[in-house]
Coordinates of C-alpha atoms in Angstrom, one line a residue:
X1 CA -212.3 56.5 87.6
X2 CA -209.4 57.3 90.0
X3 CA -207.8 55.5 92.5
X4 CA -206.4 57.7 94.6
X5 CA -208.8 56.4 97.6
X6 CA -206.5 53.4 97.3
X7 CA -203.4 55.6 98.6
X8 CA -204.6 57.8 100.3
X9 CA -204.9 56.3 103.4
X10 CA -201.0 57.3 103.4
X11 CA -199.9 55.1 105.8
X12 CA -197.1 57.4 106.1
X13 CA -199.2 59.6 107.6
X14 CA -197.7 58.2 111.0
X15 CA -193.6 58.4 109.9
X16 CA -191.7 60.0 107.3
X17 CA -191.0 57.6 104.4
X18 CA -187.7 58.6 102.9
X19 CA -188.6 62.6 103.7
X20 CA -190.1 61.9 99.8
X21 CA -186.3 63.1 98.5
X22 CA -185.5 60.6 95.8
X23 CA -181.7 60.2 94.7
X24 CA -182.1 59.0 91.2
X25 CA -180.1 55.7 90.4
X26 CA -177.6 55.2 88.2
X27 CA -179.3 51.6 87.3
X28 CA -182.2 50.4 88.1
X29 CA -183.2 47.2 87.9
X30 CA -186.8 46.1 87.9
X31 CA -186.6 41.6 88.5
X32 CA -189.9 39.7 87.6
X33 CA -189.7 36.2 89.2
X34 CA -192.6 34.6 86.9
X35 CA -194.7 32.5 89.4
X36 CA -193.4 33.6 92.7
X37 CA -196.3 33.7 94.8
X38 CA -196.3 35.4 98.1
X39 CA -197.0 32.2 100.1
X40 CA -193.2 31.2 99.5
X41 CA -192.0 34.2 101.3
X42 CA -194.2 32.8 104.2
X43 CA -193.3 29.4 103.7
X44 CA -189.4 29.5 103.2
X45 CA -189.0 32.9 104.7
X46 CA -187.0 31.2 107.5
X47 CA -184.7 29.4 105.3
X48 CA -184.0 32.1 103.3
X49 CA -179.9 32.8 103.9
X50 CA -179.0 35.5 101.4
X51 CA -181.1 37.8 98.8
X52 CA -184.6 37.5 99.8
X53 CA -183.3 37.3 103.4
X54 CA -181.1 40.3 102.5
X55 CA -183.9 42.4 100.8
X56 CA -186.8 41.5 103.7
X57 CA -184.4 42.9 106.3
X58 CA -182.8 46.2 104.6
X59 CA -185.1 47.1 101.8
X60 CA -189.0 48.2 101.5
X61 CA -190.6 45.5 102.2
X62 CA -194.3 45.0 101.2
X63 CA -196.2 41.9 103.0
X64 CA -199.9 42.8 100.8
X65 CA -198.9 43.6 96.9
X66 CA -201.6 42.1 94.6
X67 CA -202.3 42.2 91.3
X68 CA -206.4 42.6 90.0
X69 CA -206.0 40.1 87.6
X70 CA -209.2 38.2 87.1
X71 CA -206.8 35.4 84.8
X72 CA -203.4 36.0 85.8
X73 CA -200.9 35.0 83.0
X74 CA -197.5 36.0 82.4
X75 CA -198.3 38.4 79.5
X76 CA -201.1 40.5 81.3
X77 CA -199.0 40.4 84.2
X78 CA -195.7 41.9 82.5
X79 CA -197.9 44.5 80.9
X80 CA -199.2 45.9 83.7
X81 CA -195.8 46.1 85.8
X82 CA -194.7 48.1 82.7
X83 CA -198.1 50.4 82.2
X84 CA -199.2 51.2 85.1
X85 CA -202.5 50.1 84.5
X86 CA -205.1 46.7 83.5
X87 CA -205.9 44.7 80.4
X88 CA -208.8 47.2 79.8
X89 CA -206.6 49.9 78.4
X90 CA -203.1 47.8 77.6
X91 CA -205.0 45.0 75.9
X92 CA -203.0 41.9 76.6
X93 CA -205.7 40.2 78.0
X94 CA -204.1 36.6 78.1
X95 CA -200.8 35.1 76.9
X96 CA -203.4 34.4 73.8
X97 CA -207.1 35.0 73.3
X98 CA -209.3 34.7 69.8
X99 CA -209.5 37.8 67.8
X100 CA -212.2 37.5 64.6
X101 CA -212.5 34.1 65.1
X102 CA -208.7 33.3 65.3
X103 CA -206.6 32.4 67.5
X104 CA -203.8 35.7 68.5
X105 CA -200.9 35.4 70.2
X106 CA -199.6 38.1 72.7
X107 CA -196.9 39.0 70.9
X108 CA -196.8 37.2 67.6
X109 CA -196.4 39.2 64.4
X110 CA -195.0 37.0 61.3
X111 CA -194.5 40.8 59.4
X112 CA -191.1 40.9 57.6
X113 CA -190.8 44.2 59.6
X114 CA -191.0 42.0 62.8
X115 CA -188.9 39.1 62.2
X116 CA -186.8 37.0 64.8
X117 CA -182.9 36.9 64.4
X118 CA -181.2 34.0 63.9
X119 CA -177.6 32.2 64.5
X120 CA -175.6 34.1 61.4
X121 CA -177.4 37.0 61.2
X122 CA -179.9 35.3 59.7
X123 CA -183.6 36.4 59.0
X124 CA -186.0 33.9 60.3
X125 CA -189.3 33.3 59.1
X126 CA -191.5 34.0 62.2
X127 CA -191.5 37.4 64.4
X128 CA -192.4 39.3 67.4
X129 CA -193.6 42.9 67.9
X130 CA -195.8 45.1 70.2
X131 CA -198.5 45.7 68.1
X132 CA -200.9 44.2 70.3
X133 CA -199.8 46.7 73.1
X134 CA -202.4 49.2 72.9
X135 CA -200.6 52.2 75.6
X136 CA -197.6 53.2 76.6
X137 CA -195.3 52.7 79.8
X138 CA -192.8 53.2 82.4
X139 CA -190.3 52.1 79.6
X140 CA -191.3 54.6 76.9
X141 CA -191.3 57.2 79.5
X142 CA -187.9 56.6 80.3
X143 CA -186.8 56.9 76.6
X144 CA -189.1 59.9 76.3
X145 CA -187.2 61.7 78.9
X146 CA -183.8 60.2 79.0
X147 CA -183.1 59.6 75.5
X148 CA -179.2 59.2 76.0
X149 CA -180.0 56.5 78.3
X150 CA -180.3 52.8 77.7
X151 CA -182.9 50.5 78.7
X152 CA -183.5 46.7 77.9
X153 CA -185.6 43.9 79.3
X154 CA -184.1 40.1 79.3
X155 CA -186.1 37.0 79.7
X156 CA -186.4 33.2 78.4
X157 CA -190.0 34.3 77.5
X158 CA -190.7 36.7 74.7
X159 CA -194.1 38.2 76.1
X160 CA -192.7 38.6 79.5
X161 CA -189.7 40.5 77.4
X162 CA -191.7 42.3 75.3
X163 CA -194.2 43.2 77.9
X164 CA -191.9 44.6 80.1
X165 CA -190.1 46.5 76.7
X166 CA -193.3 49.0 75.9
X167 CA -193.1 50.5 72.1
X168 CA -190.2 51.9 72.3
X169 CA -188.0 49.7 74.7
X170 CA -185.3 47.1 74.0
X171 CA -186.4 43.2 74.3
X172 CA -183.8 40.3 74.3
X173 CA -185.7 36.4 75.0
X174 CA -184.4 33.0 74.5
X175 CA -185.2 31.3 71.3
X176 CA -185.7 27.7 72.8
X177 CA -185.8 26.0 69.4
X178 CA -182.2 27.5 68.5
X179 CA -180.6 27.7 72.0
X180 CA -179.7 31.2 71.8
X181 CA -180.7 35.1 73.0
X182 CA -182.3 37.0 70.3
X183 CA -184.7 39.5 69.4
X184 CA -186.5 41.0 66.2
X185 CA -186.6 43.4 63.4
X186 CA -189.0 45.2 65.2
X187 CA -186.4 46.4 67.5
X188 CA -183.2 45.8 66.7
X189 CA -182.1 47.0 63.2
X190 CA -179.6 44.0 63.5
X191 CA -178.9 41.4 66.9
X192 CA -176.5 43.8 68.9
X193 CA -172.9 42.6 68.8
X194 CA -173.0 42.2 72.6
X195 CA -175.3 39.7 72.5
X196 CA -173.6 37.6 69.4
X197 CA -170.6 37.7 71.9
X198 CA -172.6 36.2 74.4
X199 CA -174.4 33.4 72.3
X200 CA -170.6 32.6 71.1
X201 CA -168.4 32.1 73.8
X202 CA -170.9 30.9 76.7
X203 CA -171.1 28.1 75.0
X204 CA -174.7 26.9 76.4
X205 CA -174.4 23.7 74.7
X206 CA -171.2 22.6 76.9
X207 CA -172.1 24.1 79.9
X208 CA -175.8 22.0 79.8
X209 CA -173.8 18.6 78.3
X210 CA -171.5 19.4 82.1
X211 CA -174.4 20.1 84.2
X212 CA -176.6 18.0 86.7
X213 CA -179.2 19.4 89.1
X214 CA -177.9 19.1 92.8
X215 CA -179.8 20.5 95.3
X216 CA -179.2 23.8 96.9
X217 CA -178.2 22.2 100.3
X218 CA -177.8 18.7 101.9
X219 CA -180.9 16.0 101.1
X220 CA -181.7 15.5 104.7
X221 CA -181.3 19.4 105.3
X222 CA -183.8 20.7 107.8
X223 CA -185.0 23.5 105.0
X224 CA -186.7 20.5 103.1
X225 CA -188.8 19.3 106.0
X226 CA -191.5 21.8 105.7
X227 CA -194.8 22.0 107.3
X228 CA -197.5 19.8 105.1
X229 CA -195.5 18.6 102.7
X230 CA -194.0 15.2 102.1
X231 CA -191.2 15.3 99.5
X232 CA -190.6 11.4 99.9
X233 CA -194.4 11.1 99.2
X234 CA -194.2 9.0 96.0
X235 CA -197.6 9.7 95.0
X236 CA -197.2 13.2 94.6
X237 CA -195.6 12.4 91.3
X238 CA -198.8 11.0 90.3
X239 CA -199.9 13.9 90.0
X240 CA -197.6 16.3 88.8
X241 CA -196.7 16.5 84.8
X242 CA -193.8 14.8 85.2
X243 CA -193.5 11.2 86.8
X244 CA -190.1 11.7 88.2
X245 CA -187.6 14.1 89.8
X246 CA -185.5 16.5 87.6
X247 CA -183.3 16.5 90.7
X248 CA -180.0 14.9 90.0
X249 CA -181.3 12.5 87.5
X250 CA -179.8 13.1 84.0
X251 CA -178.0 15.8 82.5
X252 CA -179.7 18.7 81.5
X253 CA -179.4 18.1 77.1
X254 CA -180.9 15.0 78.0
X255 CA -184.8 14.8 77.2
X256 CA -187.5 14.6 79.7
X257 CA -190.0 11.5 79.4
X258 CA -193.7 13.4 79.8
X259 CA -197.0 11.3 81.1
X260 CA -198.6 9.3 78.5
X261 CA -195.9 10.5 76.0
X262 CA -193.1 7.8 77.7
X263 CA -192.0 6.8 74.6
X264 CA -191.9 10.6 73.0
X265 CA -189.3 12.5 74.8
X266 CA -189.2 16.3 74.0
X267 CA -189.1 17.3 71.1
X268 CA -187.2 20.8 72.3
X269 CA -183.4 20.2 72.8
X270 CA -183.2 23.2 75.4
X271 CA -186.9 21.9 77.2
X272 CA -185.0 20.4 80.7
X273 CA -182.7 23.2 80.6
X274 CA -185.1 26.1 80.8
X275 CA -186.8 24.3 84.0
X276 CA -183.5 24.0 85.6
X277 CA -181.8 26.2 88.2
X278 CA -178.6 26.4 85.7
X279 CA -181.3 28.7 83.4
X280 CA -181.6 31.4 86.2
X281 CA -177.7 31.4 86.1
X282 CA -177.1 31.7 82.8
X283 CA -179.9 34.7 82.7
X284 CA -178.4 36.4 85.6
X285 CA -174.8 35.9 83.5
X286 CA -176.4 37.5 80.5
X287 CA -177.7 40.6 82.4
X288 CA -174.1 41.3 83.9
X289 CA -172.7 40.9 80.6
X290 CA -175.7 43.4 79.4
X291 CA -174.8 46.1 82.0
X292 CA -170.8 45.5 81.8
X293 CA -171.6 46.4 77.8
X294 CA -173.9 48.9 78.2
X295 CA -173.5 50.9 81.0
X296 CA -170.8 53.8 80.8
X297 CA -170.0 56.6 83.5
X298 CA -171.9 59.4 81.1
X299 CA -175.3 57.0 80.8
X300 CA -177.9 55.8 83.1
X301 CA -179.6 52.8 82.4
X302 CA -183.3 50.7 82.9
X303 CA -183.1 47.3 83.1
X304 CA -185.9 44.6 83.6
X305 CA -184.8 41.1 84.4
X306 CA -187.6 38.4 84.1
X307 CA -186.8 34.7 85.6
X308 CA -189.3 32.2 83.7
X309 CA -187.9 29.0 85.1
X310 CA -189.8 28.6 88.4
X311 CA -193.1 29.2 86.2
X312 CA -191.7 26.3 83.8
X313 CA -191.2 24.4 86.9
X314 CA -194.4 25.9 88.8
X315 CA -196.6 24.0 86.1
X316 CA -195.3 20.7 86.0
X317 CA -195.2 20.0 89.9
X318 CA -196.9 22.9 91.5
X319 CA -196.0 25.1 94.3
X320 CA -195.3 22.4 97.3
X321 CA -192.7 20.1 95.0
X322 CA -189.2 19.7 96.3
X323 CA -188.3 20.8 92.5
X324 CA -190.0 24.1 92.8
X325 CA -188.7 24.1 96.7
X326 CA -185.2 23.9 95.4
X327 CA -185.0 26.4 92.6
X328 CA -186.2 29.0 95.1
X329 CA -183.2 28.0 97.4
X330 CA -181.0 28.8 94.7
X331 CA -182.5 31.5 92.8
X332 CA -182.1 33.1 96.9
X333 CA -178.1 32.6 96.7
X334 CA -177.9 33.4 92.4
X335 CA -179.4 36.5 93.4
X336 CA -177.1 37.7 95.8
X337 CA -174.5 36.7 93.9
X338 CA -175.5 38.8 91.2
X339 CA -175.7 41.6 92.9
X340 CA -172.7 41.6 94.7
X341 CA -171.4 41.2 91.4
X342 CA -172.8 44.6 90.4
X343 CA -171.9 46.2 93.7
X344 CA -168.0 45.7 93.0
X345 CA -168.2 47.9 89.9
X346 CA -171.1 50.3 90.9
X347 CA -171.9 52.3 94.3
X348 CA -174.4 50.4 96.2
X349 CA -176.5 53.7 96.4
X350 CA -176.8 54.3 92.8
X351 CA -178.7 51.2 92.1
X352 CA -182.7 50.9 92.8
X353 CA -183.8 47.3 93.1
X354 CA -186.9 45.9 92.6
X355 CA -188.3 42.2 93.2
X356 CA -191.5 41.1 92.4
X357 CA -193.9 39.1 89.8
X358 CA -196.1 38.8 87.8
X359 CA -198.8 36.5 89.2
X360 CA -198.8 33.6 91.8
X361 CA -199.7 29.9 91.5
X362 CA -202.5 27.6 93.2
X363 CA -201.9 24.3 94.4
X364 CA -202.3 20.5 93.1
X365 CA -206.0 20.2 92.7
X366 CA -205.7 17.0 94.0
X367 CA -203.5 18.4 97.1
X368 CA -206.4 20.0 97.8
X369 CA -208.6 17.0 97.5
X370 CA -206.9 15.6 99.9
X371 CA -207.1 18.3 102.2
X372 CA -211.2 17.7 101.9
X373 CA -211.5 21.0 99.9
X374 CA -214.4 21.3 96.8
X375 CA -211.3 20.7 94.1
X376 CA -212.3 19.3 91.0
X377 CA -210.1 19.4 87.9
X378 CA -212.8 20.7 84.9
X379 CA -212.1 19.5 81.4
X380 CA -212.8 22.5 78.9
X381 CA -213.0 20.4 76.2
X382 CA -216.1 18.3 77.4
X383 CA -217.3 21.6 79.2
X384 CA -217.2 23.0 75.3
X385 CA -219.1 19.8 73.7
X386 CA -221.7 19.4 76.2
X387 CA -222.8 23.3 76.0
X388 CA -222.6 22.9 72.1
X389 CA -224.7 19.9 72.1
X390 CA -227.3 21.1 74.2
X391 CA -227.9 24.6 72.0
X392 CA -227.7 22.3 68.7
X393 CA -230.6 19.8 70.2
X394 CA -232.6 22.9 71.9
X395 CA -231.6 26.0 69.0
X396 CA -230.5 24.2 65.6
X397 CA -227.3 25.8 65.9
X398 CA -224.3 24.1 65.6
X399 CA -221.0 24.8 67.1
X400 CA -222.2 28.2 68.2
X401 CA -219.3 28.1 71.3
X402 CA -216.1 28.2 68.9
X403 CA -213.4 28.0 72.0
X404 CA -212.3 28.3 75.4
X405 CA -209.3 30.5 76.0
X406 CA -208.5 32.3 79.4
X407 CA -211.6 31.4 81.5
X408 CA -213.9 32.7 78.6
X409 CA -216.0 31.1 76.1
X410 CA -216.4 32.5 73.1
X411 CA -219.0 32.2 70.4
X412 CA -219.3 32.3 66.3
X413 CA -220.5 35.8 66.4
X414 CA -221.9 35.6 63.1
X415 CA -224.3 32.9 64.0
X416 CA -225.0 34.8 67.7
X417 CA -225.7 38.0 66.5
X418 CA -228.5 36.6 63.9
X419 CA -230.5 35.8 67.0
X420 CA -233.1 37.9 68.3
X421 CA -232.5 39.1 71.9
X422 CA -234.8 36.3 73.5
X423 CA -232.9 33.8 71.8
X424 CA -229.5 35.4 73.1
X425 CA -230.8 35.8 76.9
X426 CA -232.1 32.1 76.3
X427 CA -228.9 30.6 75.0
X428 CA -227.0 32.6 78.0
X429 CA -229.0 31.3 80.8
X430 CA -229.0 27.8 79.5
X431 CA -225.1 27.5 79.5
X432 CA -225.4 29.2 83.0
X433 CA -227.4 26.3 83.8
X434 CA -225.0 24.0 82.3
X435 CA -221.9 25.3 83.9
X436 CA -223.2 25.8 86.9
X437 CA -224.1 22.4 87.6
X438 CA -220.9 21.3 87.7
X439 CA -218.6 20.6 90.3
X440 CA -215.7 23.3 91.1
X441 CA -217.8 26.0 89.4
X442 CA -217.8 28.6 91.8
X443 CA -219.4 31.5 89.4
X444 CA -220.5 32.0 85.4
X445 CA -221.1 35.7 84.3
X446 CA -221.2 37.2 80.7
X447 CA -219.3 39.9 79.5
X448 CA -222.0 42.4 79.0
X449 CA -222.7 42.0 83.0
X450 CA -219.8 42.7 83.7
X451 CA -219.2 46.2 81.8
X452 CA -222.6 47.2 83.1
X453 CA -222.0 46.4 86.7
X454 CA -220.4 47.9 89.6
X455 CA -217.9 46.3 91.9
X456 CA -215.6 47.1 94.5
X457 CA -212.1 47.3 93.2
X458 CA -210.9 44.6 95.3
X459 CA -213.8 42.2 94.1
X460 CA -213.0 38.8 92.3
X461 CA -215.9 40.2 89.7
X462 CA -213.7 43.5 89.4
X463 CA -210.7 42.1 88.4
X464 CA -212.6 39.9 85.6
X465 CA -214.2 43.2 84.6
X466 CA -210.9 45.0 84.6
X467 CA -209.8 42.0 82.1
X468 CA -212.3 42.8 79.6
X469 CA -211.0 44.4 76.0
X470 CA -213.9 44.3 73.3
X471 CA -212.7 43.0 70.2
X472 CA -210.4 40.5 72.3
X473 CA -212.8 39.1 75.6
X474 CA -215.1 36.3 75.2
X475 CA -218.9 36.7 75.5
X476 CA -218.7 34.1 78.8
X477 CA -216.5 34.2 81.8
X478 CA -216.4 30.9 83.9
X479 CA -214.8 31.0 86.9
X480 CA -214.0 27.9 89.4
X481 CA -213.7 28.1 93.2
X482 CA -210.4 28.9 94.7
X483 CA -209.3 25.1 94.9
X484 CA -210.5 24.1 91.1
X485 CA -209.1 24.4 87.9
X486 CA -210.5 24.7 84.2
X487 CA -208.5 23.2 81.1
X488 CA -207.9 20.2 79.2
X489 CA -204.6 19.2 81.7
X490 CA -204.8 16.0 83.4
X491 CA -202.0 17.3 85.7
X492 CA -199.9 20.1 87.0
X493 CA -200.7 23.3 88.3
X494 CA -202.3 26.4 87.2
X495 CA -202.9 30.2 87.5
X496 CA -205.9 31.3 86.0
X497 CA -207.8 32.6 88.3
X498 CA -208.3 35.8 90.6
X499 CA -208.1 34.2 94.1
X500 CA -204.6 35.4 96.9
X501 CA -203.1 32.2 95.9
X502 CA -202.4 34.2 92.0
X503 CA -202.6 37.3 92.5
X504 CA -200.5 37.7 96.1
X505 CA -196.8 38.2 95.4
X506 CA -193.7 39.4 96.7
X507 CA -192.6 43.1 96.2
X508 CA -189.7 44.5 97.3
X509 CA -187.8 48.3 96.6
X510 CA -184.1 48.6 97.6
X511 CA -181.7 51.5 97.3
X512 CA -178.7 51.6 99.9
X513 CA -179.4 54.8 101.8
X514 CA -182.8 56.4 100.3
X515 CA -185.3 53.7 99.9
X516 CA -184.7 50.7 102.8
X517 CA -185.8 49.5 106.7
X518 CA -189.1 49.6 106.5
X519 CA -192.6 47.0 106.5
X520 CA -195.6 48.0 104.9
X521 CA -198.3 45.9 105.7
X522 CA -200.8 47.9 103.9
X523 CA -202.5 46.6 100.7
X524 CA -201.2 47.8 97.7
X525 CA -201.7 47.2 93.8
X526 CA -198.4 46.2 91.5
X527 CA -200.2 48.9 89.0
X528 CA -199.0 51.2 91.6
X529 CA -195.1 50.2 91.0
X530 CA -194.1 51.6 87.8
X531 CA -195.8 54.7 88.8
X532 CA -193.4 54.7 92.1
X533 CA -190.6 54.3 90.2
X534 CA -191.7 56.7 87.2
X535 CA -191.4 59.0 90.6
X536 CA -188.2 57.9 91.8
X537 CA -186.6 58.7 88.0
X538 CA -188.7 62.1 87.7
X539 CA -190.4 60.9 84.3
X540 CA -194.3 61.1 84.0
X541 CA -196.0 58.0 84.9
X542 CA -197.5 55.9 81.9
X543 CA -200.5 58.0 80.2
X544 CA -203.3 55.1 81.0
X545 CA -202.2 54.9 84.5
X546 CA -205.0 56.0 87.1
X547 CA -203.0 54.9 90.1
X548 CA -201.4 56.8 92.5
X549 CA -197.6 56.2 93.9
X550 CA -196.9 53.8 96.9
X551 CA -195.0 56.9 98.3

C-alpha cells in the first residue's frame, strides 16, 4: 500500500518551498536525541537561548512529526529514521523480542566474524552486527551512489549506532564496561586509528574523576520554575529510580546508590557518566574529531550523531525532573557550540542539519495519579503467572505463556499449536478476559487480528500492526491507556506505547540558504525523513520505503 495520500495534501500547494532546487551538502549531519519528546519543545521552548532556539527560528521547522510506533524503543526507532519505513519490513521490532523460544537481541551477534574491539587491539569475546536488519537504507544508498564518500553513525548505544549504520554503513558506540568508543569485526577490519587516537589522549577517565554536574544556569533561575512542576517537591524522588539528585552531588566515577539496592552501588564504572550532561560533551567532541579526520576537500560525507544520555536520564526520573530539565538546557548550548565549531572550518551552506528522535517518553505513572488520571503501574510478571495459572487449572497446560517482551505475550508454540482451534480461540478469549479486567488496560488484541484487519494509518491499532514481523511478534499484544505502564519496574518512566506522549518529537532540517524560515504545522511521519533527504543528496530512497518526501 502507498502513502502518497499522506503528502499529497502538499501543503506547499499555497508557497514555494525552496523552488524544490536542492544544493547538495558537503556534510550532512542527521542528530537523534534518544527520548526527546515534542512536549519539551512546548515546555522549555521559551527558555531555549541558543540551538533549539537557533534552529526553530531559521531552519524548517515541523510542530507535528510522529513516528507509527505501536512500542516505541530506541532500536525500532533508529531503524526506521535510516529505512524509510516500519518494523514490518526492517524487522527490529523492539530493542529485544523472543525468536524460537529465545531471547534476541537487536543487534547481538557473538560470531567471530562480528566481534567487538577492545583496548589493544584486542578481539573480545562478544559482538555486534546487522544481521537482524532485514532491508536496506538511506545509509546504503549513500554508499551505493557515492562510494568515495564517507559515512559513520556515533552513539553511546550500539542499536541506536548500528540502526542508524544500515548493512553497509560505518557504526562507532561506547563500550560502557571498558570506557571507550569501539566497534566490530563486522565493520571495521580493524578499530580505525582515529578513533584509538581518541580513546588515548581524551583521557575519559580524568576528565569524569574532575567533573561535577552543575546546572546549566543559576538554582533559583526563572527557567526552572515551570508550569506544574515542583522541583523542591521531595516526594518526587519517591518515585523516580533514583532517590536522590545527580545534580552536584558526587563526581561522576563515583557510583550511584539505586532503590532497594542501597548497599549495591553500580556495578558499571562509566554508569553516572553516561546519564550526565559531560556524556553529550564528550560525544559531540568525538564527532568533531570524526569529521576533522574524515572529511577532506575531494570527499563528501554522512554523518548520524545519536545522544543517549537524556533517554538514560529519561528512565530514571521521567520527563518533568529537574535532572532531565537540566540536560536539555545544556544539550541546547553543547549544540550550538558544536556547530559553530563546524561552521569555522566549513561554509555554513554546505552543511544540511537535521534534529530529531527516535521516540518520546510518558510521564511518572504516579504524576499522573495525582493528577486524578486512570494510571496504574501493571506488573508483567504477576500479569504472566496469573494467565498461566488460570490455563493450567482450566486446560492442563502448563506454562503455555513463556514471556512478556515489548507489550506482547508470547506462547510455547509447540504446546499452542497441538490445540485444536476451539481450544486456541478458548485460551485467547480467556486471557482477554483476564487482562482486561485489570486496571490501566486500555485494549488486548492478538496478532492474527491485527494482520487481518484494517485500520487507518494514524490508528493506535495501526501502528501495533505495523510492529508486527512473523517469526519475531508475540501471539498477544496488550496495550495500557495513555497514563499506565506495563513491566516489572517499581519506578521510573517509560516508552512503550503508541500514544503523542512517544511518538510526538521534534524535527527540524537546516541548510543556510536552501532549506530554512519556514513552520509546517502539517502532520508528518519520521518514515518520510530519510526519504527527504535521499532527495536532497539525489540517491534513491531505501527500497522498502512506501513513503513519499516532505517536499
Amino acid at each position: 500500500m502507498k502513502f502518497k495520500f499522506i503528502t499529497k495534501i502538499f501543503f506547499f500547494l499555497n508557497f514555494v518551498l525552496f523552488l524544490n532546487i536542492f544544493s547538495i551538502p558537503k556534510l550532512t549531519i542527521i542528530m537523534v536525541i534518544d527520548q526527546f519528546a515534542y512536549s519539551y519543545m512546548e515546555k522549555l521552548g521559551p527558555n531555549f537561548e541558543y540551538a533549539f532556539k537557533d534552529l526553530k527560528e531559521h531552519g524548517v521547522y515541523f510542530t507535528n512529526a510522529h513516528h507509527a510506533h505501536g512500542v516505541p524503543a530506541t532500536a525500532t526507532g533508529h531503524n526506521a529514521l535510516n529505512t524509510g519505513t516500519l518494523a514490518k519490513n526492517h524487522g527490529i521490532i523492539a530493542n529485544s523480542w523472543i525468536e524460537n523460544g529465545k531471547k534476541v537481541n537487536a543487534c547481538k551477534d557473538d560470531s567471530p566474524e562480528s566481534s567487538v574491539f577492545g583496548p589493544n587491539n584486542k578481539i573480545l569475546d562478544y559482538g555486534y552486527s546487522t544481521k537482524n536488519i532485514m532491508c536496506n537504507g538511506l545509509t546504503d544508498e549513500f554508499v551505493k551512489k557515492y562510494p568515495n564518500d564517507l559515512t559513520f553513525s556515533i552513539s553511546y548505544k550500539s542499536r541506536a549506532a548500528i540502526g542508524m549504520s544500515g548493512k553497509t554503513g560505518k557504526p562507532i558506540w561506547f563500550d560502557d564496561k571498558l570506557g571507550i568508543f569501539t566497534t566490530s569485526k563486522a565493520f571495521f577490519n580493524q578499530l580505525p586509528n582515529w578513533v584509538k587516537d581518541f580513546n588515548e589522549k581524551y583521557n575519559l577517565d580524568k576528565t569524569i574523576e574532575n567533573n561535577i554536574w552543575r546546572r546549566a544556569y543559576p538554582k533559583k533561575s526563572k527557567k526552572y520554575n515551570l508550569p506544574d512542576i515542583d522541583f523542591n517537591k521531595n516526594s518526587y524522588y519517591i518515585h523516580s529510580t533514583y532517590h536522590k539528585s545527580l545534580i552536584s552531588k558526587k563526581r561522576l566515577d563515583e557510583p550511584t546508590d539505586k532503590i532497594g539496592k542501597k548497599n549495591k552501588p553500580d556495578i558499571k564504572n562509566y554508569s553516572r557518566f553516561i546519564k550526565s550532561p559531560l556524556a553529550n560533551k564528550v560525544l559531540l567532541d568525538f564527532a568533531k574529531n570524526c569529521i576533522d579526520n574524515n572529511l577532506h576537500e575531494d570527499n563528501n560525507m554522512l554523518l548520524w550523531i545519536s545522544l543517549s544520555p537524556l533517554d538514560h536520564l529519561g528512565h530514571i526520573y521521567g520527563p518533568n525532573g529537574m535532572e532531565v530539565t537540566d540536560m536539555i538546557y545544556h544539550l541546547d548550548k553543547q549544540i550550538k557550540n558544536f556547530l559553530d565549531s563546524l561552521y569555522q572550518n566549513i561554509d555554513e551552506e554546505d552543511i544540511l542539519f537535521v534534529l530529531t528522535a527516535d521516540h518520546g517518553v510518558q510521564p511518572l505513572v504516579e504524576l499522573n495519579k495525582e493528577k486524578n488520571l486512570p494510571a496504574y503501574r501493571i506488573n508483567s510478571s504477576e500479569m504472566l503467572h496469573k494467565i498461566n495459572k488460570h490455563i493450567n487449572k482450566k486446560y492442563n497446560i502448563k506454562n503455555l505463556v513463556t514471556d512478556f517482551e515489548a507489550s506482547q505475550l508470547y506462547f510455547d508454540m509447540k504446546k499452542f499449536n497441538n490445540l485444536d482451534t476451539k481450544t486456541k480461540e478458548s485460551i485467547y478469549s480467556d486471557i482477554k478476559k483476564i487482562v482486561l479486567n485489570k486496571k490501566g488496560i486500555s485494549k488486548v488484541v492478538t496478532t492474527d487480528e491485527l494482520i487481518n484487519n484494517k485500520y487507518d494509518f494514524d490508528s493506535i491499532l495501526n501502528f501495533y500492526k505495523q510492529q508486527v514481523y512473523i517469526g519475531r511478534s508475540g501471539q498477544v499484544f496488550i496495550i495500557p491507556n495513555e497514563y499506565s505502564d506495563i513491566s516489572n519496574y517499581k519506578f521510573g518512566a517509560g516508552h512503550k506505547s503508541g500514544y503523542e506522549c512517544n511518538t510526538h518529537v521534534p524535527l527540524t532540517i537546516y541548510q543556510k540558504g536552501n532549506i530554512e524560515n519556514k513552520v509546517i504545522t502539517q502532520k508528518v511521519w519520521l518514515t518520510q525523513l530519510p526519504v527527504t533527504i535521499a532527495k536532497i543528496l539525489d540517491i534513491n530512497k531505501p527500497e522498502k520505503s512506501e513513503f513519499e518526501p516532505i517536499f
